[in-house]
Coordinates of C-alpha atoms and ligand atoms in Angstrom, one line a residue:
M2 CA -89.2 -81.3 -56.6
G3 CA -90.8 -81.5 -60.0
R4 CA -88.9 -82.2 -63.3
V5 CA -89.2 -80.9 -66.8
I6 CA -89.9 -83.7 -69.2
V7 CA -89.3 -82.7 -72.8
F8 CA -91.0 -85.0 -75.3
G9 CA -89.4 -83.9 -78.6
S10 CA -87.0 -83.8 -81.4
L11 CA -83.2 -83.4 -81.8
S12 CA -81.2 -82.9 -84.9
Q13 CA -77.7 -82.6 -86.1
D14 CA -77.5 -79.3 -88.0
L15 CA -75.2 -78.9 -91.0
H16 CA -74.5 -75.3 -91.8
L17 CA -73.2 -74.6 -95.4
P18 CA -72.0 -71.1 -96.1
M19 CA -72.3 -70.1 -99.7
Q20 CA -72.3 -66.9 -101.9
R21 CA -75.9 -67.7 -103.1
H22 CA -78.4 -70.5 -103.0
P23 CA -78.3 -73.0 -105.9
R24 CA -81.0 -72.9 -108.6
T25 CA -82.7 -76.1 -109.6
G26 CA -80.2 -78.4 -111.3
E27 CA -77.3 -76.2 -110.4
T28 CA -74.2 -77.0 -108.3
V29 CA -72.6 -74.3 -106.1
M30 CA -69.5 -74.5 -103.9
S31 CA -69.9 -74.1 -100.2
G32 CA -67.4 -72.8 -97.6
D33 CA -66.4 -75.0 -94.7
I34 CA -69.2 -77.0 -93.3
E35 CA -70.1 -76.4 -89.7
Y36 CA -71.8 -79.0 -87.5
R37 CA -74.1 -77.8 -84.8
F38 CA -76.5 -79.4 -82.3
G39 CA -80.2 -78.5 -82.7
G40 CA -83.7 -79.8 -82.6
K41 CA -86.2 -77.8 -80.5
G42 CA -86.8 -80.6 -78.0
A43 CA -83.1 -81.1 -77.2
N44 CA -82.5 -77.4 -77.1
Q45 CA -85.3 -77.0 -74.6
A46 CA -84.1 -79.9 -72.5
V47 CA -80.6 -78.4 -72.3
A48 CA -82.1 -75.0 -71.2
A49 CA -84.2 -76.7 -68.5
A50 CA -81.1 -78.5 -67.2
R51 CA -79.1 -75.3 -67.1
A52 CA -81.9 -73.7 -65.1
G53 CA -81.2 -76.2 -62.4
V54 CA -84.1 -78.6 -62.4
G55 CA -84.2 -82.3 -63.3
S56 CA -84.6 -82.4 -67.1
V57 CA -85.6 -85.6 -68.9
F58 CA -85.5 -85.8 -72.6
V59 CA -87.8 -88.4 -74.3
G60 CA -86.7 -88.7 -77.9
K61 CA -84.9 -90.9 -80.4
V62 CA -81.6 -91.0 -82.3
G63 CA -80.4 -93.3 -85.0
D64 CA -77.8 -96.0 -84.5
D65 CA -75.0 -93.8 -85.9
P66 CA -72.1 -91.8 -84.5
Q67 CA -74.1 -88.6 -84.7
G68 CA -76.8 -90.0 -82.5
R69 CA -74.4 -91.5 -79.9
E70 CA -72.5 -88.2 -79.7
Y71 CA -75.7 -86.3 -79.2
V72 CA -76.8 -88.6 -76.3
E73 CA -73.4 -88.1 -74.6
R74 CA -73.7 -84.3 -75.1
L75 CA -77.1 -84.2 -73.4
R76 CA -75.7 -86.3 -70.6
I77 CA -72.8 -83.8 -70.1
F78 CA -75.4 -81.0 -69.9
G79 CA -77.1 -82.9 -67.1
V80 CA -80.1 -84.0 -69.1
D81 CA -81.5 -87.4 -68.0
T82 CA -81.2 -89.5 -71.2
S83 CA -82.7 -92.8 -69.8
Q84 CA -85.9 -92.3 -71.8
M85 CA -84.1 -91.9 -75.1
E86 CA -84.0 -94.7 -77.6
I87 CA -81.5 -95.6 -80.3
V88 CA -83.5 -96.9 -83.3
E89 CA -82.0 -99.0 -86.1
D90 CA -84.4 -98.2 -88.9
A91 CA -83.7 -94.5 -89.2
P92 CA -80.8 -92.1 -89.0
T93 CA -80.5 -89.3 -86.4
G94 CA -82.6 -86.3 -87.4
T95 CA -80.6 -83.9 -89.6
A96 CA -81.1 -80.4 -90.9
I97 CA -79.1 -78.9 -93.7
I98 CA -79.0 -75.1 -93.6
Y99 CA -77.9 -73.2 -96.6
N100 CA -76.7 -69.8 -95.5
D101 CA -76.1 -67.2 -98.3
K102 CA -73.9 -64.1 -98.0
D103 CA -76.9 -61.9 -97.2
G104 CA -77.8 -64.0 -94.2
E105 CA -80.8 -65.7 -95.9
N106 CA -81.4 -69.3 -95.1
M107 CA -82.8 -72.3 -97.0
I108 CA -83.4 -75.3 -94.7
V109 CA -84.0 -78.9 -95.5
V110 CA -85.0 -81.2 -92.6
A111 CA -84.8 -84.9 -92.6
P112 CA -86.6 -85.9 -89.4
G113 CA -85.2 -89.5 -89.4
A114 CA -85.5 -91.0 -85.9
N115 CA -87.7 -88.1 -84.6
H116 CA -90.5 -89.5 -86.8
R117 CA -90.1 -92.9 -85.2
M118 CA -91.7 -91.4 -82.1
G119 CA -95.1 -93.1 -81.8
M120 CA -98.0 -93.9 -79.6
A121 CA -96.0 -96.6 -77.8
D122 CA -93.7 -93.9 -76.5
L123 CA -96.5 -92.4 -74.4
D124 CA -95.7 -95.2 -71.9
R125 CA -92.5 -93.2 -71.2
L126 CA -94.7 -90.5 -69.6
D127 CA -96.3 -92.9 -67.2
D128 CA -94.2 -91.8 -64.2
L129 CA -95.2 -88.1 -64.6
T130 CA -96.6 -86.5 -61.4
G131 CA -98.5 -83.4 -60.5
E132 CA -95.2 -81.7 -59.8
D133 CA -93.8 -82.2 -63.3
V134 CA -94.0 -80.0 -66.4
L135 CA -94.4 -81.8 -69.7
L136 CA -92.9 -79.5 -72.4
M137 CA -93.4 -80.2 -76.1
P138 CA -92.5 -78.4 -79.3
L139 CA -94.0 -79.7 -82.6
E140 CA -91.3 -81.4 -84.6
L141 CA -92.8 -84.8 -83.9
P142 CA -95.9 -86.5 -85.5
L143 CA -98.8 -84.2 -84.5
D144 CA -101.1 -87.0 -83.4
V145 CA -98.4 -88.3 -81.0
V146 CA -97.9 -84.8 -79.6
A147 CA -101.7 -84.4 -79.0
A148 CA -101.9 -87.8 -77.4
A149 CA -98.9 -87.0 -75.2
A150 CA -100.6 -83.8 -74.1
W151 CA -103.6 -85.8 -72.9
R152 CA -101.4 -88.4 -71.2
G153 CA -99.5 -85.7 -69.3
H154 CA -102.8 -84.0 -68.3
E155 CA -104.2 -87.3 -67.1
R156 CA -101.1 -87.8 -64.9
G157 CA -101.7 -84.3 -63.4
A158 CA -98.6 -82.7 -64.9
R159 CA -98.6 -79.1 -66.2
V160 CA -98.5 -79.4 -70.0
M161 CA -96.7 -76.7 -71.9
L162 CA -96.8 -76.6 -75.7
N163 CA -94.5 -74.7 -78.0
L164 CA -96.4 -74.3 -81.2
A165 CA -93.3 -74.4 -83.4
P166 CA -93.0 -75.0 -86.2
F167 CA -96.6 -73.9 -86.5
A168 CA -99.3 -76.5 -87.0
E169 CA -102.9 -76.7 -86.1
L170 CA -103.7 -78.9 -83.1
P171 CA -107.2 -79.6 -81.9
A172 CA -108.8 -76.9 -79.8
D173 CA -109.3 -79.2 -76.8
V174 CA -105.6 -80.0 -76.8
L175 CA -104.6 -76.3 -76.9
A176 CA -107.1 -75.6 -74.1
L177 CA -105.4 -78.0 -71.7
C178 CA -101.9 -76.4 -72.2
D179 CA -100.7 -73.8 -69.8
P180 CA -99.1 -72.0 -71.5
V181 CA -99.0 -72.4 -75.3
V182 CA -95.9 -70.5 -76.4
V183 CA -95.7 -68.9 -79.8
N184 CA -93.5 -66.2 -81.5
E185 CA -95.1 -63.3 -83.3
H186 CA -95.3 -65.2 -86.6
E187 CA -96.9 -68.2 -85.1
A188 CA -99.3 -65.9 -83.2
D189 CA -100.4 -64.5 -86.6
L190 CA -100.9 -68.0 -88.0
L191 CA -102.9 -69.0 -84.9
A192 CA -105.2 -66.0 -85.3
Q193 CA -105.6 -66.8 -89.1
A194 CA -106.6 -70.3 -88.2
G195 CA -109.2 -68.9 -85.8
L196 CA -107.9 -71.0 -83.0
E197 CA -108.6 -69.8 -79.4
V198 CA -105.9 -70.4 -76.8
P199 CA -106.8 -69.6 -73.2
E200 CA -103.2 -69.4 -72.0
L201 CA -101.2 -67.9 -74.8
L202 CA -97.7 -66.7 -74.2
T203 CA -96.2 -64.7 -77.1
T204 CA -92.4 -64.1 -77.4
L205 CA -91.6 -60.8 -79.1
G206 CA -88.0 -61.1 -80.0
A207 CA -86.0 -58.1 -78.8
E208 CA -89.2 -56.7 -77.4
G209 CA -89.5 -59.5 -74.7
A210 CA -92.6 -61.5 -74.1
R211 CA -96.3 -61.3 -73.2
W212 CA -98.4 -63.8 -71.2
G213 CA -102.0 -62.6 -70.8
D214 CA -101.8 -59.2 -69.0
L215 CA -98.1 -59.7 -68.0
T216 CA -95.3 -58.5 -70.1
V217 CA -91.5 -58.8 -69.7
P218 CA -88.9 -56.8 -71.5
A219 CA -85.9 -58.5 -73.2
T220 CA -82.6 -57.9 -71.6
P221 CA -80.9 -55.4 -74.0
V222 CA -77.9 -57.2 -75.6
T223 CA -76.1 -57.1 -79.0
P224 CA -77.1 -60.5 -80.5
V225 CA -74.6 -62.7 -82.1
D226 CA -77.0 -65.4 -83.3
T227 CA -80.7 -65.5 -82.3
T228 CA -81.1 -69.2 -83.3
G229 CA -82.7 -71.1 -80.4
A230 CA -83.7 -68.0 -78.4
G231 CA -87.3 -69.3 -78.3
D232 CA -86.1 -72.7 -77.1
A233 CA -84.0 -71.3 -74.3
F234 CA -87.0 -69.2 -73.3
C235 CA -89.3 -72.3 -73.2
G236 CA -87.0 -74.6 -71.4
T237 CA -86.1 -72.0 -68.8
L238 CA -89.8 -71.0 -68.3
A239 CA -90.8 -74.7 -67.8
A240 CA -88.0 -75.1 -65.2
A241 CA -89.0 -71.9 -63.3
L242 CA -92.7 -73.0 -63.3
C243 CA -91.9 -76.5 -62.0
R244 CA -89.7 -74.9 -59.2
G245 CA -92.9 -73.1 -58.2
A246 CA -92.1 -69.6 -59.5
D247 CA -95.1 -67.4 -60.1
R248 CA -95.8 -66.3 -63.7
A249 CA -94.0 -62.9 -63.5
A250 CA -90.9 -64.4 -62.0
A251 CA -90.9 -67.3 -64.5
L252 CA -91.2 -64.9 -67.4
A253 CA -88.4 -62.8 -66.1
E254 CA -86.1 -65.8 -65.7
A255 CA -87.0 -67.1 -69.2
A256 CA -86.3 -63.7 -70.8
E257 CA -83.0 -63.4 -69.1
A258 CA -81.9 -66.9 -70.2
A259 CA -83.1 -66.3 -73.8
S260 CA -81.3 -63.0 -74.1
A261 CA -78.1 -64.7 -72.8
N262 CA -78.6 -67.4 -75.5
V263 CA -78.3 -64.9 -78.3
L264 CA -74.8 -64.1 -77.3
H265 CA -73.2 -67.2 -78.7
H266 CA -73.4 -69.0 -82.1
G267 CA -75.7 -71.9 -82.3
A268 CA -79.0 -72.9 -80.5
Q269 CA -77.2 -74.5 -77.6
P270 CA -74.4 -73.1 -75.5
P271 CA -70.9 -74.6 -75.7
L272 CA -70.4 -77.8 -73.7
P273 CA -69.5 -77.2 -70.1
A274 CA -66.2 -78.7 -69.0
E275 CA -66.8 -82.0 -67.2
Ligands
LIG11 P1 -85.9 -68.6 -82.6 O1 -86.9 -69.2 -83.6 O2 -84.8 -67.8 -83.1 O3 -85.5 -69.6 -81.6 P2 -88.3 -67.4 -81.7 O4 -88.8 -66.7 -82.9 O5 -89.0 -68.6 -81.3 O6 -86.8 -67.6 -81.7 P3 -88.2 -64.8 -80.3 O7 -89.5 -64.2 -80.0 O8 -87.4 -64.3 -81.4 O9 -88.5 -66.4 -80.4 O10 -87.2 -64.8 -79.0 C1 -87.5 -65.5 -77.8 C2 -87.0 -64.7 -76.6 O11 -85.6 -64.5 -76.8 C3 -87.6 -63.3 -76.5 O12 -88.8 -63.3 -75.8 C4 -86.5 -62.5 -75.8 O13 -86.6 -62.7 -74.4 C5 -85.2 -63.2 -76.3 N1 -84.6 -62.5 -77.5 C6 -84.8 -62.8 -78.8 N2 -84.1 -61.9 -79.5 C7 -83.5 -61.1 -78.7 C8 -82.6 -59.9 -78.9 N3 -82.3 -59.5 -80.1 N4 -82.2 -59.3 -77.7 C9 -82.5 -59.7 -76.5 N5 -83.3 -60.8 -76.3 C10 -83.8 -61.5 -77.4

């Protein structure tokens, strides 16, 4: 059976609750800091593993406690971490999220080890086969993502791109991806950029998702935290496709998993008991 190979990012997320965001030069007090696990690549690899297929994460962490804890966490979720690297010249990727009392966020991302992913890491994709799905969000250097898409395509794998956070990639790269997944905001930016995408899949939040002529409703739930819903959707969709599900079945499975993901805090579910 095929595997989902996620070529992507991970980050330790520090959430700081505060009454209001600081102005330039100002110091404000925060409530208790909360540590969460994030990064689109790792979120998607966890979702694929939970969907019951082999899930391989290709990514980097720093030589620090946060990085080592994250590798162990992925392993507990059943993600194959053999293609991960601990780098000595950068810390584990970190995001600092300032949450104000009205629910508005300010986010600062320090990519750290994620931005040590380079062309040499394409060799980690050399064992891809025609049964595999290569899944990539965009939190890595864009030239490396584009080259990885070509490498996966050359190996005969299905290449799935999640155009998040939005960035323009060459039209020939977008054309070889099946599908390119965007949310509504990214779909608007894609249209503004005048970029044509043959296989576009748009997630529509509580409205579900659309892939060409196919639509799927979201499972009605009362969300607790929608962070990472798109990642759960992408990872589960990739798993379903590599299991051989048709598009309609894969969409339905992805929507179900994404809706379940909004029922807990954080982008990833709590760790399973070992
Ligand atoms: P995020 O950036 O928060 O990870 P996103 O903007 O990439 O998410 P969305 O389109 O908001 O992606 O959501 C992805 C999928 O998650 C939807 O297609 C839907 O299946 C599910 N989903 C999102 N919000 C809800 C909700 N309020 N109720 C049920 N399902 C939801």
